[in-house]
mmCIF file of C-alpha atoms in Angstrom:
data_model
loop_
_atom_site.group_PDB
_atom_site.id
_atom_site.type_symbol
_atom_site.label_atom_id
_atom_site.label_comp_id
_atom_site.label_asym_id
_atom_site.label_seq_id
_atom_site.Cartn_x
_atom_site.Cartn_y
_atom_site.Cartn_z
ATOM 1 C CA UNK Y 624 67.318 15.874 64.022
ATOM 2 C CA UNK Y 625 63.902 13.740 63.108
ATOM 3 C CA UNK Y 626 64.632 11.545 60.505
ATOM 4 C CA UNK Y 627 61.618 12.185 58.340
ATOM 5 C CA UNK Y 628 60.694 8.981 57.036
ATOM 6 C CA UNK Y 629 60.277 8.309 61.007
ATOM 7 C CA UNK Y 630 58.508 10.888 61.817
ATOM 8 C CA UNK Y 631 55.479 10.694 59.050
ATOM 9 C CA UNK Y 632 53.529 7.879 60.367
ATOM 10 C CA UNK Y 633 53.506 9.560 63.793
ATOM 11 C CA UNK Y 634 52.894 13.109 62.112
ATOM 12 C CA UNK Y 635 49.952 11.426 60.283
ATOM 13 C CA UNK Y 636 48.415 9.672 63.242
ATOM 14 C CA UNK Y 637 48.428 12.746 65.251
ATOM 15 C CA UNK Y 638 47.392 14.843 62.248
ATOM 16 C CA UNK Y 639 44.076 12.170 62.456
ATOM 17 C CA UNK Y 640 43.596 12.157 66.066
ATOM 18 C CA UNK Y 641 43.739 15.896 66.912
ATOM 19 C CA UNK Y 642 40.444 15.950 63.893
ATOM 20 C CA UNK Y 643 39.091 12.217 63.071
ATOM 21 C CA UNK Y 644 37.138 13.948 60.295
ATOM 22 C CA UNK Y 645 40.077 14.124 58.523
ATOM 23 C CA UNK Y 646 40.644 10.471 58.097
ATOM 24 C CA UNK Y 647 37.751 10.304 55.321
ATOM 25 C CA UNK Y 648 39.563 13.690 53.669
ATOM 26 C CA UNK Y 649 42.719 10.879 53.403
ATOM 27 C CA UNK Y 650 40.838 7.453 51.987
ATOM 28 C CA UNK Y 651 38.850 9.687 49.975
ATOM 29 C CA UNK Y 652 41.784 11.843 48.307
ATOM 30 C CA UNK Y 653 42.276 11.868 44.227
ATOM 31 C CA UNK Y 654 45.109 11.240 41.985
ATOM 32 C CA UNK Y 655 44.853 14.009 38.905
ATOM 33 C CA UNK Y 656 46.135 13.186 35.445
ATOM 34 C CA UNK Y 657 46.951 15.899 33.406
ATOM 35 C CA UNK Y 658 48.647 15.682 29.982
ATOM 36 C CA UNK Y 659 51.868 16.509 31.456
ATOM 37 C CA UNK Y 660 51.832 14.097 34.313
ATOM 38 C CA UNK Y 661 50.596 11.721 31.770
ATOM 39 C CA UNK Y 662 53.376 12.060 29.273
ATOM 40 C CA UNK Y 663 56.279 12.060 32.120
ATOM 41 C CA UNK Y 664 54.974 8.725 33.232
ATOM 42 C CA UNK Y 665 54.862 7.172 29.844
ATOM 43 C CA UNK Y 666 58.124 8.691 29.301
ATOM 44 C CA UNK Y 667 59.583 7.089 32.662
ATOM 45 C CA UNK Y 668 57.666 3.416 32.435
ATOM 46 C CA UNK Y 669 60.099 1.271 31.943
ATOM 47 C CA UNK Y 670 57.595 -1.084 29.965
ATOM 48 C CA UNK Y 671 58.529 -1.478 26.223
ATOM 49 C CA UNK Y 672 55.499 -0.052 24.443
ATOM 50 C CA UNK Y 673 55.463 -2.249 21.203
ATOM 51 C CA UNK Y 674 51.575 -3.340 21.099
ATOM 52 C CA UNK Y 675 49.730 -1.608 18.120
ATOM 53 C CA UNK Y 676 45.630 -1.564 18.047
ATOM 54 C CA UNK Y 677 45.394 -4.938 16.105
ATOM 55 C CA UNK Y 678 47.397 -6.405 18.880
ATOM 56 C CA UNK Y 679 44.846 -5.290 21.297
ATOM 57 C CA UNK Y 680 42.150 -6.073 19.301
ATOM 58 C CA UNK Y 681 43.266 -9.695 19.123
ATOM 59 C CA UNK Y 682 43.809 -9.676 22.963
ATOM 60 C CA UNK Y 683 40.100 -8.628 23.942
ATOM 61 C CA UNK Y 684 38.573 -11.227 21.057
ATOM 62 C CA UNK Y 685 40.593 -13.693 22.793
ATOM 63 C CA UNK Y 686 39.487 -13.051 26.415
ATOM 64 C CA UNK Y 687 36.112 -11.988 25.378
ATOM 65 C CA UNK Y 688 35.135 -15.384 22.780
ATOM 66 C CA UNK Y 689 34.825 -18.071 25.050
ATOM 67 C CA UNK Y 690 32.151 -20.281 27.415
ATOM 68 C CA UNK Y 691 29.372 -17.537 26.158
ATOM 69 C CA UNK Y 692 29.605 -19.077 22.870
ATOM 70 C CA UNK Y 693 30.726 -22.805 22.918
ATOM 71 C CA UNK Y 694 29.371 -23.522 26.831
ATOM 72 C CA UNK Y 695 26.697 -20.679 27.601
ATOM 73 C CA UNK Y 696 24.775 -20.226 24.238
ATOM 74 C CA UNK Y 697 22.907 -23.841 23.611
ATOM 75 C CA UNK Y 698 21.237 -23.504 27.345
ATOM 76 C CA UNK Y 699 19.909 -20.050 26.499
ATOM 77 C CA UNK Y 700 18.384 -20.935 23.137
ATOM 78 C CA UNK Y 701 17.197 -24.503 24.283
ATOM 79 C CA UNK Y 702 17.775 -24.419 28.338
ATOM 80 C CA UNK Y 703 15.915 -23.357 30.922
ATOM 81 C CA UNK Y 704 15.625 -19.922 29.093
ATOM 82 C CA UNK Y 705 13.979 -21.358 26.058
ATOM 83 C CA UNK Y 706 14.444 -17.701 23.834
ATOM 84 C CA UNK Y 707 15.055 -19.555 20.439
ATOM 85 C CA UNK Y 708 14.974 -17.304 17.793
ATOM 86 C CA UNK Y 709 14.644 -14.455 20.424
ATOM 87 C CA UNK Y 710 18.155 -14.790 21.385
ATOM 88 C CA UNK Y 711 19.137 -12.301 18.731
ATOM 89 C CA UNK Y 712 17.465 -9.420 20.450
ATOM 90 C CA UNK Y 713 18.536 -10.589 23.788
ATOM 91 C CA UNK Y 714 22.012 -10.266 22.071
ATOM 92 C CA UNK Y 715 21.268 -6.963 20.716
ATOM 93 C CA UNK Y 716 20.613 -5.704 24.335
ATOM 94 C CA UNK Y 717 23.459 -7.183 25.892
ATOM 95 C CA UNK Y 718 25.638 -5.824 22.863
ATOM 96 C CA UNK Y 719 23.799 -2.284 23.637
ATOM 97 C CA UNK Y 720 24.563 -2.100 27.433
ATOM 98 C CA UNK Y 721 27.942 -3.003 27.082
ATOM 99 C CA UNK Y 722 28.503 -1.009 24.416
ATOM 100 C CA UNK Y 723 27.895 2.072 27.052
ATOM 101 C CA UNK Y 724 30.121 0.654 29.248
ATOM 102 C CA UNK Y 725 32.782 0.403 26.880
ATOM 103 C CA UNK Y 726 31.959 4.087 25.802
ATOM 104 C CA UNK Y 727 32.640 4.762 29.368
ATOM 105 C CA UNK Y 728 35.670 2.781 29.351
ATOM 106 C CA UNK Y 729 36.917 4.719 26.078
ATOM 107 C CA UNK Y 730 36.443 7.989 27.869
ATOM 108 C CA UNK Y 731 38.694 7.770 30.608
ATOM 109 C CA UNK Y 732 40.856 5.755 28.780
ATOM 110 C CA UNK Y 733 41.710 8.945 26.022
ATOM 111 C CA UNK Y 734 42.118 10.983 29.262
ATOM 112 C CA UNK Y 735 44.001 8.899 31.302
ATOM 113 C CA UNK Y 736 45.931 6.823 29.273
ATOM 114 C CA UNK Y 737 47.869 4.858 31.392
ATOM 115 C CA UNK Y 738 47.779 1.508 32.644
ATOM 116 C CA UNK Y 739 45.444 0.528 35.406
ATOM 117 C CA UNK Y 740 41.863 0.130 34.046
ATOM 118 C CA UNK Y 741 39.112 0.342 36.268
ATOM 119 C CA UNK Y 742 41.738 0.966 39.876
ATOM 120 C CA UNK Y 743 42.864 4.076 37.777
ATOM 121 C CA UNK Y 744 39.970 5.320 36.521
ATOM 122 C CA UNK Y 745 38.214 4.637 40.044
ATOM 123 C CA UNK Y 746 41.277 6.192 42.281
ATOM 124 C CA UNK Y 747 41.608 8.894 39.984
ATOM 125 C CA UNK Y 748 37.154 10.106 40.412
ATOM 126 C CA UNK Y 749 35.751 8.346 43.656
ATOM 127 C CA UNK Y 750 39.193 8.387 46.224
ATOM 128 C CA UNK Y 751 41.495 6.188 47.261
ATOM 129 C CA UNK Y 752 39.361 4.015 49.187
ATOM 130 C CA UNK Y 753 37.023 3.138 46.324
ATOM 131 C CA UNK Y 754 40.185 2.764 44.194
ATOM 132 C CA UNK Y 755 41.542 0.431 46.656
ATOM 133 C CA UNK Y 756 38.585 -1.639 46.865
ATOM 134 C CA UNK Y 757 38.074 -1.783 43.000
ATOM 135 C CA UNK Y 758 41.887 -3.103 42.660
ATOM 136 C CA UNK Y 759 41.303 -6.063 45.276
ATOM 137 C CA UNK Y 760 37.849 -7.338 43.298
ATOM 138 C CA UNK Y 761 39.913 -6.988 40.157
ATOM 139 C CA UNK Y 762 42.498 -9.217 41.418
ATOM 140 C CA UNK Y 763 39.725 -11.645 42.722
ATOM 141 C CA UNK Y 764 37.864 -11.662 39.496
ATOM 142 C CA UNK Y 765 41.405 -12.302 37.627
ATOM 143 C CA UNK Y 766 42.028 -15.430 40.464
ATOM 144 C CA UNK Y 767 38.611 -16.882 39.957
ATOM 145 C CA UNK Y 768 38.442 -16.495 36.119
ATOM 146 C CA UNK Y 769 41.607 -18.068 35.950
ATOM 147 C CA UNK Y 770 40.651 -20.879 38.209
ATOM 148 C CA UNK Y 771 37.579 -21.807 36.209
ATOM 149 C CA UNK Y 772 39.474 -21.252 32.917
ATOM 150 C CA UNK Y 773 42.329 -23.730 33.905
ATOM 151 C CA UNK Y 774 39.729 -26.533 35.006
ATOM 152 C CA UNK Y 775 37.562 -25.894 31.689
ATOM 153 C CA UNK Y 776 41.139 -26.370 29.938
ATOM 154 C CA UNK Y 777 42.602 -29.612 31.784
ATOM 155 C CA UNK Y 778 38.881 -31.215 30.580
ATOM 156 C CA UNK Y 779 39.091 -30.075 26.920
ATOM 157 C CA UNK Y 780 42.745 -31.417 26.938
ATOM 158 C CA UNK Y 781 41.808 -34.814 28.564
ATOM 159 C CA UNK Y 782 38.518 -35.104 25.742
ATOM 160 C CA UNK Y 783 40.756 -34.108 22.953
ATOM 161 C CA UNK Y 784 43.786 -37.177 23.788
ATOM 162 C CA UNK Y 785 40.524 -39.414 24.366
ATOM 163 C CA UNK Y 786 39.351 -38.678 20.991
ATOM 164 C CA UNK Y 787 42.883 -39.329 19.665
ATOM 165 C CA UNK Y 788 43.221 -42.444 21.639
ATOM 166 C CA UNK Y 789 46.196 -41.081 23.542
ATOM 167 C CA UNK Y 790 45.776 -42.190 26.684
ATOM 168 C CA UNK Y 791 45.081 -39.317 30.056
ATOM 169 C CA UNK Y 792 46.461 -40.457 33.659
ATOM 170 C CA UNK Y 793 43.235 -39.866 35.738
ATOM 171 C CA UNK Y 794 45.296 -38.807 38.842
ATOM 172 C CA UNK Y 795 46.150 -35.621 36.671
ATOM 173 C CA UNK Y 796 42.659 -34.798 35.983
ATOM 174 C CA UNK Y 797 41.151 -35.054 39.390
ATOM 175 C CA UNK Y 798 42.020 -35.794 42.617
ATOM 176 C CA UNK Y 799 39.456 -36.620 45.283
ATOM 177 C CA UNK Y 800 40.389 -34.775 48.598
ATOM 178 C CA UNK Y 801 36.759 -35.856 50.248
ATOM 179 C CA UNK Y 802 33.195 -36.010 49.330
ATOM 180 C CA UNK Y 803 33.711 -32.070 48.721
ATOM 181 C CA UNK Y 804 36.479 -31.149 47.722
ATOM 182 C CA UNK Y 805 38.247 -32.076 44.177
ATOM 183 C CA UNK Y 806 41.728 -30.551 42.850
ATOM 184 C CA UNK Y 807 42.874 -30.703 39.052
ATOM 185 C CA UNK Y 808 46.472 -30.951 39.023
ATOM 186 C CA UNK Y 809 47.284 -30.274 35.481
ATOM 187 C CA UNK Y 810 45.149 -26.518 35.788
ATOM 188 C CA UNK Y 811 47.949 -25.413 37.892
ATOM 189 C CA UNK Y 812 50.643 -26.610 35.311
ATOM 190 C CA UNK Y 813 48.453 -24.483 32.801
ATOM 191 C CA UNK Y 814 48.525 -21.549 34.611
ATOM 192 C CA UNK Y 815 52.343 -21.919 34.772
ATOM 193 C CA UNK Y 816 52.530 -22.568 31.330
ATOM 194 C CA UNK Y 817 50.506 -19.449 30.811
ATOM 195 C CA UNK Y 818 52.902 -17.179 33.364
ATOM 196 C CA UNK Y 819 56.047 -18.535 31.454
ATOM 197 C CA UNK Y 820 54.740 -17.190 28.037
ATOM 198 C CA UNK Y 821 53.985 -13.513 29.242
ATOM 199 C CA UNK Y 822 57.243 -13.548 31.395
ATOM 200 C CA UNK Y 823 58.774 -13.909 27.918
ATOM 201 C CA UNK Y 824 57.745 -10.598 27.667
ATOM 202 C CA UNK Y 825 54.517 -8.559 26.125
ATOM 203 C CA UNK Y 826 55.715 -8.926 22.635
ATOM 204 C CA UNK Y 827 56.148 -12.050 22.511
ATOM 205 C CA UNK Y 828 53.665 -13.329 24.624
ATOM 206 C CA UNK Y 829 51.052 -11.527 21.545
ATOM 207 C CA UNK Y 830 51.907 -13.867 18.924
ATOM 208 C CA UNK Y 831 49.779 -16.638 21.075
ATOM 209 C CA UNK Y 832 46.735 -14.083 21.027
ATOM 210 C CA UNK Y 833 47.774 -14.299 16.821
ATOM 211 C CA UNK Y 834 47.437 -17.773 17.004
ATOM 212 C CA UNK Y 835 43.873 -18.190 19.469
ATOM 213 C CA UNK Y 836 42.627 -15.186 17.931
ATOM 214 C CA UNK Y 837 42.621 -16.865 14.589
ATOM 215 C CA UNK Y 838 42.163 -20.110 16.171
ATOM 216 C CA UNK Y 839 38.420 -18.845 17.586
ATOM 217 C CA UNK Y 840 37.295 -16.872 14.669
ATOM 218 C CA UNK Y 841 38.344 -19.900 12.279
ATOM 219 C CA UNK Y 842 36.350 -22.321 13.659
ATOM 220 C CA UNK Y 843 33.254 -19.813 14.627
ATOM 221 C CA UNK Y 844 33.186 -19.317 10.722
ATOM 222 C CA UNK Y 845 33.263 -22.629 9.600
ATOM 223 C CA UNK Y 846 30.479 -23.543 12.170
ATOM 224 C CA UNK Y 847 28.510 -20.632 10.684
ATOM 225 C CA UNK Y 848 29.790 -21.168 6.977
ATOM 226 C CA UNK Y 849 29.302 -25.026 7.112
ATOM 227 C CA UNK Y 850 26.082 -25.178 9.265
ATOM 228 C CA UNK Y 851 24.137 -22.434 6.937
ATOM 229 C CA UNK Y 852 23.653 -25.440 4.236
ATOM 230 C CA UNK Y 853 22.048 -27.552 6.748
ATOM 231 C CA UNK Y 854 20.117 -24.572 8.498
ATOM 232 C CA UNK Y 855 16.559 -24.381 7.976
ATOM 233 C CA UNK Y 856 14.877 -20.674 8.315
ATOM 234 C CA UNK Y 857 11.243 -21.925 8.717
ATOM 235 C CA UNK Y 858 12.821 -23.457 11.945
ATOM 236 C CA UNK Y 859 14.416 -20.002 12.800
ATOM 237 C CA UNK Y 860 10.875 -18.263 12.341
ATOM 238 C CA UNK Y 861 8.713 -21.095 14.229
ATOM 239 C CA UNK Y 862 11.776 -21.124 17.404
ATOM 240 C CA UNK Y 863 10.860 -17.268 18.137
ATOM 241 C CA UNK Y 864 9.207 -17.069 21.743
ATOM 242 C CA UNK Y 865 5.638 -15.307 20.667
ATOM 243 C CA UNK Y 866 4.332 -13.850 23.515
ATOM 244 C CA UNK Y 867 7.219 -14.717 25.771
ATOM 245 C CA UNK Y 868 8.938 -11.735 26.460
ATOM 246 C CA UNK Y 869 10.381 -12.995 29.971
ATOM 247 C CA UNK Y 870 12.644 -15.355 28.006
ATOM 248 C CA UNK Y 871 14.075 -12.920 26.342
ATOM 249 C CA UNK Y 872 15.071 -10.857 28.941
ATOM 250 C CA UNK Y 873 16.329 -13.444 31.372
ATOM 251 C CA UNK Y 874 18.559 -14.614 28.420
ATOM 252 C CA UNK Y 875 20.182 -11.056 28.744
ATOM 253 C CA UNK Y 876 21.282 -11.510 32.356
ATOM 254 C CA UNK Y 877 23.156 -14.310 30.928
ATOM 255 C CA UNK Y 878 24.588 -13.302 27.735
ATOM 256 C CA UNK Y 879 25.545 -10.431 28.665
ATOM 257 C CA UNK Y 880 28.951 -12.127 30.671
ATOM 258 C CA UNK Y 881 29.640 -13.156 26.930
ATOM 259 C CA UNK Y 882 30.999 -10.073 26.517
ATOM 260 C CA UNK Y 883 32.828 -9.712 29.754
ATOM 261 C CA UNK Y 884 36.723 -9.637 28.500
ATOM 262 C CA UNK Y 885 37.077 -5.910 26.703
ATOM 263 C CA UNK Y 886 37.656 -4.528 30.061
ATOM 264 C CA UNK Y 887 40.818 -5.890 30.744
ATOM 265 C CA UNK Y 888 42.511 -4.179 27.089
ATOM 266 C CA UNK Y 889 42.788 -0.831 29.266
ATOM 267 C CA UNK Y 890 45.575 -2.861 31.468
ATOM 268 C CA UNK Y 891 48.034 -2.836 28.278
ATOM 269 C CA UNK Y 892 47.569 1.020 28.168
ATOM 270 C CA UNK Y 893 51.558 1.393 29.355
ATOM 271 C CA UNK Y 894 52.742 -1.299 26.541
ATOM 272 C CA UNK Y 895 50.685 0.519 23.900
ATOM 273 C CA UNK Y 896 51.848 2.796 20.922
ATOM 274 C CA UNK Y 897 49.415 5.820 21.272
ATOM 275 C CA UNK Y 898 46.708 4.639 23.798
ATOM 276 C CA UNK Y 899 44.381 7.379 23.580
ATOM 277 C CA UNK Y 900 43.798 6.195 20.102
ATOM 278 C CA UNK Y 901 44.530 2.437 20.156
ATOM 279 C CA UNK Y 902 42.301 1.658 23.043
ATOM 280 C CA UNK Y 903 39.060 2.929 21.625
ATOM 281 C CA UNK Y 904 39.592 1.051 18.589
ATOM 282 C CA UNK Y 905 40.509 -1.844 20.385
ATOM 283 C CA UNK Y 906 37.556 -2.245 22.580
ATOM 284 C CA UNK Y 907 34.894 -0.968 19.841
ATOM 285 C CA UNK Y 908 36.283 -3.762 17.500
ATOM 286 C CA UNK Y 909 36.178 -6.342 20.040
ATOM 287 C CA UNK Y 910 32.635 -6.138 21.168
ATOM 288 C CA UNK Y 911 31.679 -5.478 17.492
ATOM 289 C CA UNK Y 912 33.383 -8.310 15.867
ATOM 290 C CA UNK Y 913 31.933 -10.843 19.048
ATOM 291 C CA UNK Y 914 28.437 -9.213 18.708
ATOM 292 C CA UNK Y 915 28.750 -10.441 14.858
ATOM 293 C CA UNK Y 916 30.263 -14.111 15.712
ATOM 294 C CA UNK Y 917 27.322 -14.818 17.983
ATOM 295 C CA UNK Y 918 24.491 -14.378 16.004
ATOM 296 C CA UNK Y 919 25.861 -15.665 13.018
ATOM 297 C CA UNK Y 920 26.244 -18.876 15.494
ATOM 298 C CA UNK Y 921 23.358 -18.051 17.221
ATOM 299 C CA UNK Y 922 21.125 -18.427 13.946
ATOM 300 C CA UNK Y 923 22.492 -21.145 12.773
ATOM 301 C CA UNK Y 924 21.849 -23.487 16.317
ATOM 302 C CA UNK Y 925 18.245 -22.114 15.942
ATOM 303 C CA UNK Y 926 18.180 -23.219 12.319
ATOM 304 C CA UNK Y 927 19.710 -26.585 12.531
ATOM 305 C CA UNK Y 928 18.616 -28.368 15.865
ATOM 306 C CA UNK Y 929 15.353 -28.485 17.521
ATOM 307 C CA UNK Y 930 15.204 -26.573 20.644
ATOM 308 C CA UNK Y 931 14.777 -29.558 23.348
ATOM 309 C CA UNK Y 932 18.094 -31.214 22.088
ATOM 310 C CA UNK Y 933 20.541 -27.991 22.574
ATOM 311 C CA UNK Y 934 22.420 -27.767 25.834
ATOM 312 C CA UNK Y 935 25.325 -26.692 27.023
ATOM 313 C CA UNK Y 936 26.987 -28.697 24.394
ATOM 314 C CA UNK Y 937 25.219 -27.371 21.566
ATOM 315 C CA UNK Y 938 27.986 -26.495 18.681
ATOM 316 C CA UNK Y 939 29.226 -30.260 18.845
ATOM 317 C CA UNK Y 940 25.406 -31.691 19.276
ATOM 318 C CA UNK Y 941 24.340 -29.541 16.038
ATOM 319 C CA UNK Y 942 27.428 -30.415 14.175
#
């Protein structure tokens, strides 16, 4: 007798060859969620669902408040860009298209909630194929963000012992390879430090997003709080791009990755006390509550230093 875990990859082969066609019927084949299937795999995840909707919430303002606002923002109002002013509507926009995304995301996420994101809700409407394809740039956009996140760490840590007069070792910073090629030793260490908190385990790995959570929002508001006495609005009025609509719309291109971040809250859907409701709220708070940090900051720069003089660096330059 056949054993039948031997005999399904020959089965399937010669299932394909006897009608090629039918190779596309398998890469493009569906996964269906119904409420049923949805609740038994809930009920059989062995993931401790403990996360609540402020939890979330604190988890996308974390990933989502970041190089838009302290790296990104001083070259779009001052930069090569040069929207002043107009950088409110070109935050508007970017607020408004991702806004539709998220709506999108918030749709299949109350119908399919379960973890995944974008893999599920791709696998589960376009095939297998598609899904597969969306899973692998997810992973690569997770490597590279990581990368770049690390390295943007390892400098902030080496300016901030500097600034204490606590001396850095250089060969942990960088480490010349050639004329091309530079490695940071200490990202890696970051990224393990990172991996050791969420092996800990989801719950405890969410009091960190507590503390950067209130960490990013505290100092956002005392740069807005503090820098409002020392803003001037004539400045505000005269920094508007009259006539220059092309500014404003290339500074959209760019803000818009400020609010890159909310799309990875539909990953915690197995960890998460009722999803279908927590998720929504989640992801509508988090672009909300980032839309309303970066104009506040966003008026103030305008407000406080004259266009030529903002760069990347433009929160510690107006400050």
């Amino acid at each position: 007798m056949i054993n039948s875990d031997e005999s399904e990859p020959i089965l399937r082969k010669e299932y394909i060859l006897q009608d090629p066609s039918r190779l596309w019927s398998i890469l493009a084949r569906k996964q269906y969620f119904t409420n049923e299937t949805c609740d038994i795999r809930q009920e059989s995840d062995s993931l401790d669902r403990c996360l609540n909707w402020y939890n979330l919430l604190f988890y996308g303002v974390c990933t989502t408040i970041g190089a838009g606002v302290f790296n990104t923002l001083g070259s779009v109002i001052g930069g090569s860009s040069m929207a002043g002013s107009g950088v409110l509507i070109s935050f508007f926009m970017a607020f408004f298209a991702m806004m539709l995304s998220a709506l999108c995301y918030i749709e299949f996420a109350s119908r399919i909630p379960v973890s995944g994101s974008a893999y599920t809700f791709v696998y589960t409407t376009m095939g297998e194929l598609l899904g597969w394809i969306t899973g692998i740039l997810l992973y690569l956009e997770f490597i590279f963000s990581a990368a770049v996140s690390a390295n943007a760490w390892a400098l902030n840590l080496s300016l901030m012992l500097s600034s204490l007069n606590v001396p850095f070792p250089d060969y942990l910073l960088v480490v010349s390879i050639n004329d091309y090629i530079q490695l940071v030793p200490i990202a890696p260490i970051l990224v393990l430090f990172c991996t050791f908190i969420l092996y800990l385990g989801v719950k405890e790995s969410s009091y960190l997003f507590y503390i950067l959570f209130a960490s990013d929002v505290a100092i956002l508001c005392f740069a807005i709080f503090c820098g409002s006495f020392f803003s001037n609005p004539t400045s505000i009025v005269i920094s508007f791009p009259k006539g220059n609509l092309v500014s404003i719309f290339s500074a959209v291109s760019v803000l818009i990755l400020s609010f890159v971040g909310f799309d990875k809250i539909p990953t915690l859907a197995s960890e998460t006390n009722t999803p279908d409701m927590s998720l929504p709220l989640s992801m509508i708070g988090t672009l909300s509550l980032s839309f309303i940090l970066y104009v506040g900051v966003s008026l103030v720069l305008c407000g406080m230093a004259p266009l030529s003089d903002l760069n990347t660096d433009a929160l510690s330059q107006a400050f």
